């Protein structure tokens, strides 16, 4: 039974004897059932058991945030492309479409495929196959970045920079922001790959792979969206 | 404490009401309200304003009085315990429906003057004036006797030689254009303004007209209104445009038709 | 080596000053850090506004101390127009971001949310620490912007930073170059810090509730913090994107917002074309409107909590209160155009925004009715915290109701960018939301520091502040009706005849508002003195000095490092079970089991 005194606000309070400090190792009746290990997922607890769902929730939250960033910039892009200047014709001159971007699109889609293959192997605990396919995914991701770099270089070689025309401004901005976010995904991919190569499997690896996959597939879909927006919708 | 607080809140109501009625009650506070309306839509504006004021006043007074009342009446020293209630669904539905109806009606009513001014173009017979704002002054351009605005060329803009809007000297239609730093218009005729800006966003605001519109670089915005009373009224800039924002003041001069014709003739460039 | 699902890593209390108080992973320390940052920012912001009111009341008076503080910008003892505008810009920016978006959510939310849901910490403590230090860095950069250009103090552009003024750089005037760039960078950092925080709040609320804490047993503060976090998640990336575009205008010569053929200061710009200034406004206000709800919603949750506690009554209409917060949050994304009615936007679009805007007033009205309903039939204990919560309700009414004017397109034709708008948003953000912060401080300081604040001083603080803020901002509405434009360092100078003639008679209102501002600012000394003294030397607090019901009142004051001492609390009841008929005391803690209750049954 609790012995804490309940006081009126403003009254002088003497420190109570129960639960006033420290890590209450006693049971003062306020926690019936004591402090045994909590059952089921999603429970907080005295210790810090591993809660895999929180990483899944977190990565979806991240996806929503990144979506909003690109929704804002895509809207700005659409707004700009429809803008009519006061005098003269529209100054909207879309860039030509480099072929390397097709290759990059294929690479990133392939990386999503290899990622899914890797995940399935992980579920069946076929760790060697997982490692192989996961490493391939990471390499393909790196390849995508290299390919983007090549596309930028092609434009720069023609004297097309960030400020050259509105389409180029949005092209460089959107593709570099995408590449930046993809780099984050690549870091995550490398992390789970290295963990796998060290045979560090278990619940943590499962959660990490799941979170990484969600993010990576999103990066893939985002690229396809941007590719279509910048070079087909115009 | 509850009693004192309740009284304070009621006093707040009294104070606010007095302040909002000051222009009616005290001669020296006459101007503590909307300035005299001189536009055709001014009466409709003021009527919408008054209706909204009445609704807002009722809501404000009722809510604050209710707050003062509960604070006054339900102190901890009242006998017994508080009423254990988690709510009342019927009450919730009732006041939601009423509030939605009132706010919705205000919303619909609040489009009337807006629609009248903006959902249609300037009527035929309007005086057209092109307004070009800059840091920190106004340029009002009249098309002159030929009724045509001359072409403008940004490269020919030169404040120092008296061509602030850059009328193209190669365009004959521009030879009779008049550029003034004040806006003169005849009374009882619709005024069509074409709003432009050279540098940053400004805003054309004449309180007596009950009218305001931003001037955005890269855009030519068409607006219209009809002044129905002569006099000199101040134009002020209502969008932060730099450190001279507070000094960017001009005048709207509404005059009779004869005076207006004379004003134009006096300023017509020598042919 | 495989791990088991039950692998536990110890959540030991940190040792050493740095790990305990500086780079702490403990949500309680981080919450206090946010709250302290907001207090410092509030002091800075308040000082700036006092200087502004000084200039407005005494435009001809030379003040020696001004020469001393601002040797360049106030060289003749008066605040120059450019200095006034930069004070105004920094006042708005600091108050909106570093006070209103920091203390209610990052401060109290961080501290109290995990405890109220029965968790030992936030879902991601390291991320939490990172989000605070990012926000802190943003504040440092903002302060640097004060000193970026000589002759001005900080950027000029208002907290809304409309281009082209904010995009053209120095040719558009002082305070438009480096100062603006630092301002953008600070805001970008702030966006990132907020997003990291939002991530933590959402994950924690969804994933870390204790046994028996079903969604309908959550305190309304938790619902408010959750909704605010979702609003932040959806709106801050948009601000970030706008900031990136604006920064590129400065750094890379792009033309996102700058149109062709701009002639600035006599110079024709030939290297820009096709940009739209209105694009910025769309992006900014798409963020900006949810932002004002981010500023007020935690205060609404807190008001519900405090009112219920000291009225000794359950909150009136708990579920409706949650739906109202959701409605406000959702509708808040569809009204941004009401800041832009006369911006050059298509008039029909303005009408649509206007109609939705009037609808969003409805859930706010419902919440007000419910607060009144909570106090009806109550037994109110008038503590300082309660006074500020009651004040919140009054100010929310006063501030919110003028939205009915501004939301109508027609009325906005006259009222836009006048002091009427300034009166509206100051009442609702600069006062109601601040009252929420005060209420939260008086309410939770005993828990946070284990010491009670002085109640008498708290009551005096309330009376002075409540009277003071009404005296400052109600006159603003009259000034706006008269047509006084915003962001003017001078409306009318009776001595020199400079200014707007139609505002000649406004002088008494201006002066009165300024005197009220000086008085109110001075009254805050009472608060700070009380706060600082009580934090260290106030009488010790018990675990539940207010006889409240939610989980933070179950644990010691201040709480141990892992909040619940290694136990997982079990929740049996709703959050506001006060004056339950037949119960021995006039409150039942959430952890008090009912005779035949089991934790999993829905309440």
XYZ file of N, CA and C in Angstrom, chain A:
702
model
N 0.846 -1.191 0.000
C 0.000 0.000 0.000
C 0.882 1.243 0.000
N 0.557 2.187 -0.774
C 1.398 3.375 -0.906
C 1.321 4.213 0.350
N 2.436 4.760 0.718
C 2.424 5.621 1.910
C 2.707 7.070 1.523
N 2.634 7.332 0.255
C 2.892 8.710 -0.149
C 1.759 9.598 0.300
N 2.093 10.742 0.860
C 1.028 11.665 1.270
C 0.601 12.507 0.081
N -0.658 12.708 0.006
C -1.191 13.582 -1.039
C -1.366 14.957 -0.435
N -0.877 15.964 -1.118
C -0.888 17.298 -0.503
C -1.674 18.287 -1.357
N -2.113 19.331 -0.742
C -2.738 20.414 -1.476
C -1.635 21.206 -2.163
N -1.929 21.731 -3.318
C -0.885 22.504 -4.019
C -0.460 23.693 -3.164
N 0.798 23.939 -3.197
C 1.296 25.111 -2.473
C 1.740 24.794 -1.065
N 1.300 23.674 -0.537
C 1.703 23.355 0.836
C 3.150 22.908 0.866
N 3.790 23.062 1.981
C 5.169 22.591 2.107
C 5.170 21.065 2.075
N 6.081 20.542 1.317
C 6.054 19.090 1.149
C 7.345 18.498 1.653
N 7.219 17.520 2.519
C 8.411 16.790 2.926
C 8.586 15.617 1.984
N 9.804 15.296 1.650
C 9.992 14.190 0.719
C 9.394 12.915 1.278
N 8.644 12.233 0.450
C 7.992 11.020 0.940
C 9.006 9.900 1.019
N 8.659 8.935 1.773
C 9.618 7.850 1.980
C 9.634 6.838 0.862
N 8.547 6.839 0.116
C 8.445 5.764 -0.882
C 8.672 6.314 -2.283
N 9.514 5.657 -3.002
C 9.650 6.000 -4.422
C 10.188 7.393 -4.675
N 10.760 7.991 -3.656
C 11.188 9.381 -3.847
C 12.436 9.465 -4.692
N 13.212 8.449 -4.667
C 14.432 8.503 -5.493
C 14.874 7.095 -5.847
N 15.759 7.037 -6.764
C 16.384 5.752 -7.091
C 15.559 4.878 -7.998
N 16.017 3.700 -8.234
C 15.335 2.804 -9.159
C 14.446 1.845 -8.395
N 13.377 2.365 -7.887
C 12.393 1.573 -7.113
C 12.454 0.080 -7.263
N 13.238 -0.540 -6.483
C 13.326 -1.985 -6.603
C 12.272 -2.660 -5.749
N 11.518 -1.852 -5.010
C 10.456 -2.414 -4.195
C 9.173 -2.434 -5.017
N 8.240 -3.175 -4.534
C 6.936 -3.175 -5.196
C 5.979 -2.431 -4.278
N 5.592 -1.251 -4.646
C 4.735 -0.471 -3.759
C 3.264 -0.635 -4.096
N 2.967 -1.712 -4.824
C 1.558 -1.973 -5.104
C 1.039 -1.207 -6.296
N 1.836 -0.302 -6.797
C 1.341 0.473 -7.944
C 1.525 -0.295 -9.240
N 2.350 -1.261 -9.194
C 2.576 -2.042 -10.409
C 2.198 -3.483 -10.147
N 0.938 -3.774 -10.166
C 0.559 -5.164 -9.898
C 1.155 -6.081 -10.925
N 1.591 -7.214 -10.469
C 2.227 -8.143 -11.394
C 3.714 -7.939 -11.443
N 4.185 -6.936 -10.750
C 5.631 -6.729 -10.686
C 6.236 -6.384 -12.025
N 7.511 -6.498 -12.076
C 8.204 -6.048 -13.284
C 8.755 -7.196 -14.083
N 7.956 -8.188 -14.340
C 8.447 -9.294 -15.162
C 8.612 -8.872 -16.600
N 9.266 -9.683 -17.384
C 9.476 -9.302 -18.797
C 8.126 -9.152 -19.473
N 7.893 -8.046 -20.094
C 6.604 -7.784 -20.732
C 6.337 -8.791 -21.824
N 5.088 -9.090 -22.002
C 4.768 -10.083 -23.022
C 4.463 -9.394 -24.333
N 4.740 -10.064 -25.393
C 4.306 -9.592 -26.708
C 5.111 -8.415 -27.236
N 4.926 -8.141 -28.482
C 5.669 -7.043 -29.101
C 5.066 -5.706 -28.716
N 5.794 -4.693 -28.941
C 5.249 -3.355 -28.788
C 5.127 -2.887 -27.361
N 5.738 -3.566 -26.442
C 5.638 -3.102 -25.065
C 6.898 -2.380 -24.660
N 6.714 -1.314 -23.953
C 7.916 -0.735 -23.353
C 8.212 -1.545 -22.126
N 9.292 -1.342 -21.528
C 9.562 -2.150 -20.338
C 10.695 -1.595 -19.542
N 10.979 -2.241 -18.481
C 12.068 -1.779 -17.640
C 13.379 -1.945 -18.366
N 13.586 -3.094 -18.962
C 14.819 -3.276 -19.733
C 14.571 -2.781 -21.133
N 15.549 -2.911 -22.003
C 15.314 -2.505 -23.389
C 15.386 -3.695 -24.286
N 14.319 -4.465 -24.321
C 14.316 -5.571 -25.264
C 14.285 -4.986 -26.649
N 14.586 -5.835 -27.615
C 14.637 -5.362 -28.978
C 13.230 -5.336 -29.562
N 12.793 -4.189 -30.015
C 11.468 -4.090 -30.618
C 11.610 -3.860 -32.103
N 11.478 -4.909 -32.909
C 11.717 -4.735 -34.350
C 10.705 -3.835 -35.021
N 9.444 -3.809 -34.517
C 8.434 -3.031 -35.243
C 8.769 -1.569 -35.277
N 9.480 -1.076 -34.281
C 9.699 0.375 -34.270
C 10.549 0.798 -35.462
N 11.426 -0.090 -35.955
C 12.223 0.281 -37.121
C 11.358 0.308 -38.374
N 10.410 -0.605 -38.423
C 9.519 -0.620 -39.577
C 8.664 0.638 -39.593
N 8.079 0.977 -38.441
C 7.285 2.203 -38.365
C 8.149 3.401 -38.743
N 9.367 3.425 -38.178
C 10.251 4.570 -38.420
C 10.549 4.735 -39.895
N 10.815 3.642 -40.593
C 11.202 3.795 -41.993
C 10.013 4.246 -42.829
N 8.812 3.833 -42.472
C 7.639 4.348 -43.191
C 7.460 5.836 -42.933
N 7.714 6.246 -41.709
C 7.630 7.681 -41.398
C 8.645 8.451 -42.243
N 9.861 7.894 -42.349
C 10.878 8.536 -43.179
C 10.404 8.618 -44.627
N 9.825 7.523 -45.110
C 9.342 7.514 -46.495
C 8.332 8.642 -46.701
N 7.402 8.796 -45.755
C 6.392 9.863 -45.883
C 7.071 11.223 -45.943
N 8.046 11.449 -45.079
C 8.739 12.734 -45.077
C 9.438 13.008 -46.398
N 10.130 12.006 -46.915
C 10.840 12.189 -48.182
C 9.847 12.387 -49.321
N 8.727 11.666 -49.266
C 7.685 11.867 -50.280
C 7.253 13.325 -50.296
N 7.033 13.893 -49.112
C 6.571 15.285 -49.062
C 7.608 16.222 -49.669
N 8.875 15.950 -49.417
C 9.919 16.792 -49.997
C 9.825 16.771 -51.516
N 9.696 15.568 -52.073
C 9.675 15.473 -53.529
C 8.329 15.895 -54.121
N 7.262 15.736 -53.358
C 5.969 16.266 -53.816
C 6.059 17.778 -53.950
N 6.682 18.420 -52.951
C 6.808 19.877 -53.000
C 7.607 20.304 -54.231
N 8.746 19.657 -54.441
C 9.599 20.061 -55.562
C 8.971 19.685 -56.904
N 8.282 18.557 -56.955
C 7.613 18.195 -58.206
C 6.497 19.177 -58.521
N 5.769 19.590 -57.495
C 4.726 20.595 -57.712
C 5.338 21.881 -58.222
N 6.455 22.270 -57.624
C 7.134 23.481 -58.086
C 7.526 23.329 -59.545
N 8.006 22.142 -59.885
C 8.403 21.860 -61.264
C 7.219 22.006 -62.211
N 6.090 21.409 -61.839
C 4.907 21.486 -62.693
C 4.439 22.937 -62.835
N 4.432 23.642 -61.705
C 4.038 25.052 -61.689
C 4.909 25.831 -62.664
N 6.222 25.574 -62.584
C 7.160 26.330 -63.407
C 6.982 26.014 -64.882
N 6.745 24.714 -65.167
C 6.656 24.329 -66.570
C 5.424 24.927 -67.236
N 4.406 25.249 -66.432
C 3.187 25.820 -66.997
C 3.217 27.341 -67.020
N 4.261 27.945 -66.492
C 4.314 29.398 -66.336
C 4.463 30.092 -67.678
N 3.577 31.058 -67.903
C 3.667 31.830 -69.143
C 4.273 33.185 -68.825
N 5.364 33.528 -69.461
C 5.918 34.865 -69.215
C 5.019 35.920 -69.853
N 5.195 37.170 -69.409
C 4.345 38.268 -69.871
C 4.505 38.517 -71.366
N 5.781 38.593 -71.790
C 6.013 38.890 -73.205
C 6.729 37.713 -73.836
N 6.347 37.385 -74.998
C 7.094 36.370 -75.720
C 6.628 34.963 -75.426
N 7.238 34.010 -76.094
C 6.820 32.616 -75.926
C 7.352 32.054 -74.610
N 6.876 30.870 -74.294
C 7.319 30.206 -73.079
C 8.807 29.911 -73.171
N 9.501 30.064 -72.047
C 10.943 29.830 -72.060
C 11.281 28.424 -71.576
N 10.341 27.535 -71.708
C 10.535 26.175 -71.208
C 11.217 25.354 -72.281
N 12.485 25.027 -72.097
C 13.212 24.236 -73.099
C 13.756 22.984 -72.431
N 12.982 21.897 -72.502
C 13.421 20.693 -71.798
C 14.711 20.132 -72.361
N 15.511 19.533 -71.480
C 16.760 18.933 -71.901
C 16.498 17.664 -72.689
N 17.492 17.274 -73.486
C 17.403 15.987 -74.184
C 17.627 14.876 -73.169
N 17.239 13.663 -73.568
C 17.261 12.555 -72.636
C 18.501 11.694 -72.852
N 19.450 11.722 -71.898
C 20.667 10.912 -72.088
C 20.342 9.425 -71.985
N 21.021 8.647 -72.837
C 20.731 7.227 -72.853
C 21.156 6.534 -71.574
N 22.190 7.084 -70.940
C 22.681 6.436 -69.713
C 21.582 6.381 -68.644
N 20.617 7.314 -68.737
C 19.548 7.291 -67.730
C 18.671 6.056 -67.876
N 18.509 5.585 -69.107
C 17.790 4.319 -69.285
C 18.533 3.199 -68.572
N 19.869 3.198 -68.744
C 20.687 2.163 -68.115
C 20.540 2.244 -66.603
N 20.598 3.465 -66.084
C 20.472 3.629 -64.639
C 19.128 3.128 -64.125
N 18.094 3.411 -64.911
C 16.773 2.942 -64.487
C 16.760 1.417 -64.417
N 17.365 0.808 -65.432
C 17.416 -0.656 -65.423
C 18.209 -1.152 -64.230
N 19.299 -0.488 -63.935
C 20.146 -0.915 -62.807
C 19.384 -0.859 -61.499
N 18.668 0.245 -61.288
C 18.030 0.367 -59.985
C 16.851 -0.588 -59.853
N 16.163 -0.821 -60.963
C 15.068 -1.805 -60.893
C 15.659 -3.184 -60.607
N 16.772 -3.473 -61.277
C 17.429 -4.757 -61.028
C 17.828 -4.875 -59.569
N 18.290 -3.767 -58.998
C 18.733 -3.837 -57.600
C 17.559 -4.146 -56.687
N 16.387 -3.653 -57.028
C 15.218 -4.004 -56.213
C 14.906 -5.486 -56.323
N 15.094 -6.017 -57.538
C 14.847 -7.461 -57.728
C 15.833 -8.269 -56.897
N 17.118 -7.928 -57.018
C 18.121 -8.695 -56.265
C 17.879 -8.556 -54.765
N 17.407 -7.392 -54.354
C 17.115 -7.193 -52.929
C 16.004 -8.132 -52.477
N 14.975 -8.236 -53.281
C 13.873 -9.126 -52.915
C 14.336 -10.574 -52.863
N 15.165 -10.959 -53.831
C 15.693 -12.335 -53.828
C 16.468 -12.563 -52.535
N 17.310 -11.590 -52.199
C 18.107 -11.721 -50.979
C 17.207 -11.884 -49.757
N 16.152 -11.082 -49.721
C 15.247 -11.136 -48.551
C 14.614 -12.509 -48.409
N 14.210 -13.065 -49.556
C 13.589 -14.377 -49.469
C 14.557 -15.426 -48.970
N 15.794 -15.317 -49.398
C 16.797 -16.268 -48.899
C 17.000 -16.096 -47.400
N 16.962 -14.856 -46.968
C 17.147 -14.613 -45.533
C 16.028 -15.276 -44.741
N 14.809 -15.146 -45.264
C 13.676 -15.754 -44.556
C 13.838 -17.256 -44.456
N 14.410 -17.864 -45.487
C 14.633 -19.310 -45.460
C 15.960 -19.648 -44.806
N 16.615 -18.637 -44.219
C 17.867 -18.808 -43.502
C 18.980 -19.358 -44.384
N 18.883 -19.048 -45.681
C 19.964 -19.468 -46.576
C 20.974 -18.326 -46.637
N 21.838 -18.276 -45.614
C 22.652 -17.089 -45.393
C 23.678 -16.833 -46.491
N 24.247 -17.915 -47.037
C 25.261 -17.684 -48.072
C 24.630 -17.025 -49.302
N 23.456 -17.531 -49.684
C 22.779 -16.938 -50.837
C 22.371 -15.500 -50.540
N 21.931 -15.295 -49.276
C 21.550 -13.936 -48.886
C 22.732 -12.998 -49.103
N 23.874 -13.405 -48.602
C 25.063 -12.556 -48.721
C 25.373 -12.224 -50.159
N 25.276 -13.253 -51.020
C 25.618 -13.035 -52.416
C 24.684 -12.013 -53.052
N 23.385 -12.215 -52.858
C 22.411 -11.346 -53.515
C 22.386 -9.962 -52.898
N 22.638 -9.880 -51.606
C 22.667 -8.574 -50.961
C 23.874 -7.777 -51.438
N 25.027 -8.469 -51.552
C 26.212 -7.766 -52.053
C 25.955 -7.234 -53.453
N 25.262 -8.061 -54.258
C 24.959 -7.646 -55.629
C 24.101 -6.387 -55.602
N 23.128 -6.339 -54.676
C 22.258 -5.173 -54.580
C 23.072 -3.925 -54.280
N 23.974 -4.069 -53.321
C 24.797 -2.912 -52.948
C 25.634 -2.450 -54.131
N 26.186 -3.395 -54.851
C 27.004 -3.024 -56.003
C 26.165 -2.338 -57.078
N 24.956 -2.862 -57.301
C 24.079 -2.231 -58.284
C 23.731 -0.808 -57.842
N 23.523 -0.626 -56.536
C 23.230 0.709 -56.035
C 24.378 1.663 -56.328
N 25.566 1.147 -56.100
C 26.757 1.952 -56.389
C 26.815 2.265 -57.875
N 26.476 1.256 -58.669
C 26.459 1.451 -60.112
C 25.482 2.536 -60.531
N 24.344 2.559 -59.892
C 23.362 3.600 -60.207
C 23.947 4.981 -59.951
N 24.572 5.127 -58.789
C 25.158 6.434 -58.471
C 26.205 6.829 -59.501
N 27.025 5.834 -59.881
C 28.048 6.127 -60.878
C 27.407 6.557 -62.196
N 26.323 5.887 -62.544
C 25.627 6.233 -63.779
C 25.035 7.638 -63.743
N 24.494 8.028 -62.579
C 23.962 9.389 -62.445
C 25.073 10.402 -62.639
N 26.200 10.068 -62.034
C 27.352 10.952 -62.159
C 27.728 11.149 -63.622
N 27.660 10.040 -64.362
C 27.977 10.119 -65.792
C 26.986 11.016 -66.522
N 25.725 10.894 -66.180
C 24.720 11.729 -66.845
C 25.000 13.205 -66.576
N 25.338 13.526 -65.312
C 25.638 14.925 -64.997
C 26.833 15.417 -65.804
N 27.826 14.548 -65.893
C 29.017 14.954 -66.615
C 28.714 15.211 -68.087
N 27.807 14.400 -68.628
C 27.447 14.609 -70.032
C 26.839 15.992 -70.229
N 25.952 16.375 -69.318
C 25.330 17.685 -69.445
C 26.345 18.804 -69.243
N 27.193 18.621 -68.232
C 28.203 19.653 -67.971
C 29.101 19.817 -69.182
N 29.424 18.685 -69.807
C 30.255 18.746 -71.004
C 29.628 19.592 -72.106
N 28.294 19.670 -72.096
C 27.643 20.495 -73.113
C 27.393 21.914 -72.626
N 27.912 22.218 -71.438
C 27.701 23.560 -70.902
C 26.327 23.764 -70.292
N 25.712 22.676 -69.880
C 24.400 22.810 -69.243
C 24.581 22.629 -67.746
N 24.327 23.705 -67.033
C 24.526 23.685 -65.594
C 23.206 23.927 -64.876
N 23.321 24.119 -63.582
C 22.147 24.306 -62.735
C 21.317 25.493 -63.187
N 21.969 26.556 -63.579
C 21.228 27.792 -63.838
C 20.915 27.999 -65.305
N 21.271 27.035 -66.147
C 21.166 27.253 -67.588
C 19.730 27.526 -68.032
N 18.838 26.661 -67.647
C 17.436 26.940 -67.959
C 16.584 26.277 -66.888
N 15.307 26.623 -66.832
C 14.527 26.092 -65.713
C 14.499 24.573 -65.655
N 14.442 23.938 -66.810
C 14.405 22.471 -66.785
C 15.694 21.910 -66.216
N 16.817 22.496 -66.596
C 18.094 22.001 -66.070
C 18.189 22.243 -64.576
N 17.635 23.384 -64.117
C 17.671 23.657 -62.672
C 16.966 22.539 -61.910
N 15.746 22.227 -62.358
C 14.996 21.194 -61.649
C 15.630 19.818 -61.846
N 16.194 19.579 -63.032
C 16.829 18.279 -63.272
C 17.958 18.048 -62.276
N 18.881 19.005 -62.207
C 20.016 18.825 -61.302
C 19.551 18.730 -59.861
N 18.605 19.602 -59.511
C 18.140 19.629 -58.111
C 17.493 18.301 -57.737
N 16.545 17.861 -58.560
C 15.808 16.640 -58.211
C 16.724 15.419 -58.230
N 17.582 15.320 -59.245
C 18.412 14.117 -59.309
C 19.471 14.115 -58.208
N 20.003 15.276 -57.848
C 21.012 15.226 -56.778
C 20.378 14.980 -55.424
N 19.180 15.548 -55.180
C 18.507 15.235 -53.910
C 18.177 13.756 -53.835
N 17.734 13.206 -54.982
C 17.443 11.773 -55.001
C 18.717 10.977 -54.724
N 19.821 11.386 -55.369
C 21.079 10.664 -55.176
C 21.529 10.749 -53.720
N 21.314 11.913 -53.106
C 21.692 12.077 -51.699
C 20.912 11.102 -50.817
N 19.603 11.043 -51.046
C 18.793 10.125 -50.249
C 19.144 8.682 -50.560
N 19.486 8.432 -51.819
C 19.869 7.082 -52.195
C 21.174 6.682 -51.520
N 22.050 7.655 -51.366
C 23.316 7.390 -50.685
C 23.056 6.903 -49.266
N 22.079 7.536 -48.620
C 21.674 7.076 -47.292
C 21.225 5.628 -47.341
N 20.431 5.322 -48.373
C 19.986 3.940 -48.527
C 21.148 3.007 -48.785
N 22.148 3.506 -49.506
C 23.325 2.688 -49.813
C 24.110 2.395 -48.535
N 24.184 3.387 -47.678
C 24.850 3.167 -46.379
C 24.137 2.052 -45.624
N 22.803 2.109 -45.630
C 22.039 1.058 -44.941
C 22.275 -0.295 -45.597
N 22.296 -0.316 -46.925
C 22.550 -1.571 -47.643
C 23.917 -2.134 -47.271
N 24.915 -1.243 -47.228
C 26.259 -1.708 -46.894
C 26.280 -2.279 -45.491
N 25.588 -1.609 -44.605
C 25.539 -2.055 -43.209
C 24.994 -3.478 -43.114
N 23.839 -3.731 -43.767
C 23.288 -5.081 -43.641
C 24.127 -6.099 -44.406
N 24.786 -5.645 -45.489
C 25.637 -6.567 -46.234
C 26.821 -6.994 -45.375
N 27.477 -6.014 -44.779
C 28.647 -6.330 -43.963
C 28.261 -7.201 -42.774
N 27.141 -6.861 -42.159
C 26.659 -7.694 -41.043
C 26.473 -9.126 -41.486
N 25.892 -9.264 -42.704
C 25.656 -10.612 -43.217
C 26.946 -11.342 -43.488
N 27.902 -10.591 -44.056
C 29.181 -11.231 -44.357
C 29.875 -11.682 -43.080
N 29.575 -11.004 -41.988
C 30.147 -11.412 -40.700
C 29.283 -12.437 -39.995
N 28.252 -12.892 -40.683
C 27.337 -13.888 -40.130
C 26.680 -13.433 -38.845
N 26.334 -12.143 -38.816
C 25.671 -11.577 -37.650
C 24.158 -11.598 -37.875
N 23.545 -12.758 -37.831
C 22.122 -12.850 -38.138
C 21.283 -12.916 -36.876
N 19.982 -12.803 -37.053
C 19.083 -12.833 -35.901
C 18.013 -11.768 -36.049
N 17.332 -11.444 -34.957
C 16.220 -10.478 -35.040
C 16.686 -9.111 -35.508
N 17.863 -8.703 -35.049
C 18.330 -7.375 -35.432
C 18.564 -7.298 -36.930
N 19.202 -8.328 -37.465
C 19.464 -8.347 -38.901
C 18.143 -8.376 -39.665
N 17.194 -9.177 -39.201
C 15.886 -9.225 -39.859
C 15.267 -7.838 -39.927
N 15.265 -7.145 -38.780
C 14.649 -5.821 -38.741
C 15.397 -4.862 -39.654
N 16.733 -4.924 -39.616
C 17.524 -4.012 -40.438
C 17.267 -4.246 -41.916
N 17.199 -5.520 -42.294
C 16.967 -5.823 -43.705
C 15.574 -5.368 -44.126
N 14.609 -5.611 -43.259
C 13.245 -5.200 -43.606
C 13.170 -3.691 -43.812
N 13.731 -2.944 -42.859
C 13.685 -1.483 -42.957
C 14.424 -1.009 -44.204
N 15.610 -1.575 -44.422
C 16.401 -1.177 -45.586
C 15.665 -1.459 -46.885
N 14.992 -2.604 -46.936
C 14.276 -2.954 -48.166
C 13.184 -1.953 -48.466
N 12.393 -1.638 -47.443
C 11.310 -0.679 -47.662
C 11.884 0.601 -48.231
N 12.951 1.102 -47.613
C 13.542 2.357 -48.067
C 14.105 2.230 -49.474
N 14.778 1.118 -49.752
C 15.425 0.983 -51.052
C 14.395 0.892 -52.176
N 13.346 0.120 -51.951
C 12.298 0.028 -52.976
C 11.674 1.399 -53.217
N 11.521 2.143 -52.152
C 10.989 3.497 -52.286
C 11.912 4.361 -53.143
N 13.220 4.256 -52.926
C 14.187 5.008 -53.724
C 14.085 4.631 -55.193
N 13.861 3.357 -55.430
C 13.683 2.865 -56.798
C 12.445 3.506 -57.426
N 11.316 3.381 -56.737
C 10.064 3.930 -57.259
C 10.196 5.436 -57.459
N 10.854 6.104 -56.520
C 11.024 7.553 -56.636
C 11.818 7.900 -57.883
N 12.863 7.107 -58.183
C 13.646 7.388 -59.378
C 12.788 7.241 -60.636
N 12.016 6.164 -60.687
C 11.174 5.968 -61.873
C 10.230 7.158 -62.040
N 9.644 7.599 -60.924
C 8.751 8.763 -60.963
C 9.471 9.999 -61.504
N 10.679 10.256 -60.972
C 11.412 11.452 -61.393
C 11.821 11.362 -62.864
N 12.216 10.165 -63.269
C 12.614 9.965 -64.667
C 11.453 10.295 -65.605
N 10.285 9.763 -65.242
C 9.104 10.030 -66.067
C 8.754 11.518 -66.041
N 8.786 12.115 -64.841
C 8.410 13.525 -64.704
C 9.337 14.416 -65.526
N 10.652 14.163 -65.416
C 11.617 15.069 -66.022
C 11.758 14.846 -67.524
N 11.550 13.610 -67.974
C 11.894 13.342 -69.369
C 10.752 12.821 -70.223
N 9.595 12.597 -69.620
C 8.483 12.163 -70.453
C 7.297 13.101 -70.308
N 6.968 13.420 -69.075
C 5.858 14.370 -68.922
C 6.275 15.751 -69.426
N 7.502 16.116 -69.080
C 8.079 17.393 -69.476
C 7.264 18.567 -68.954
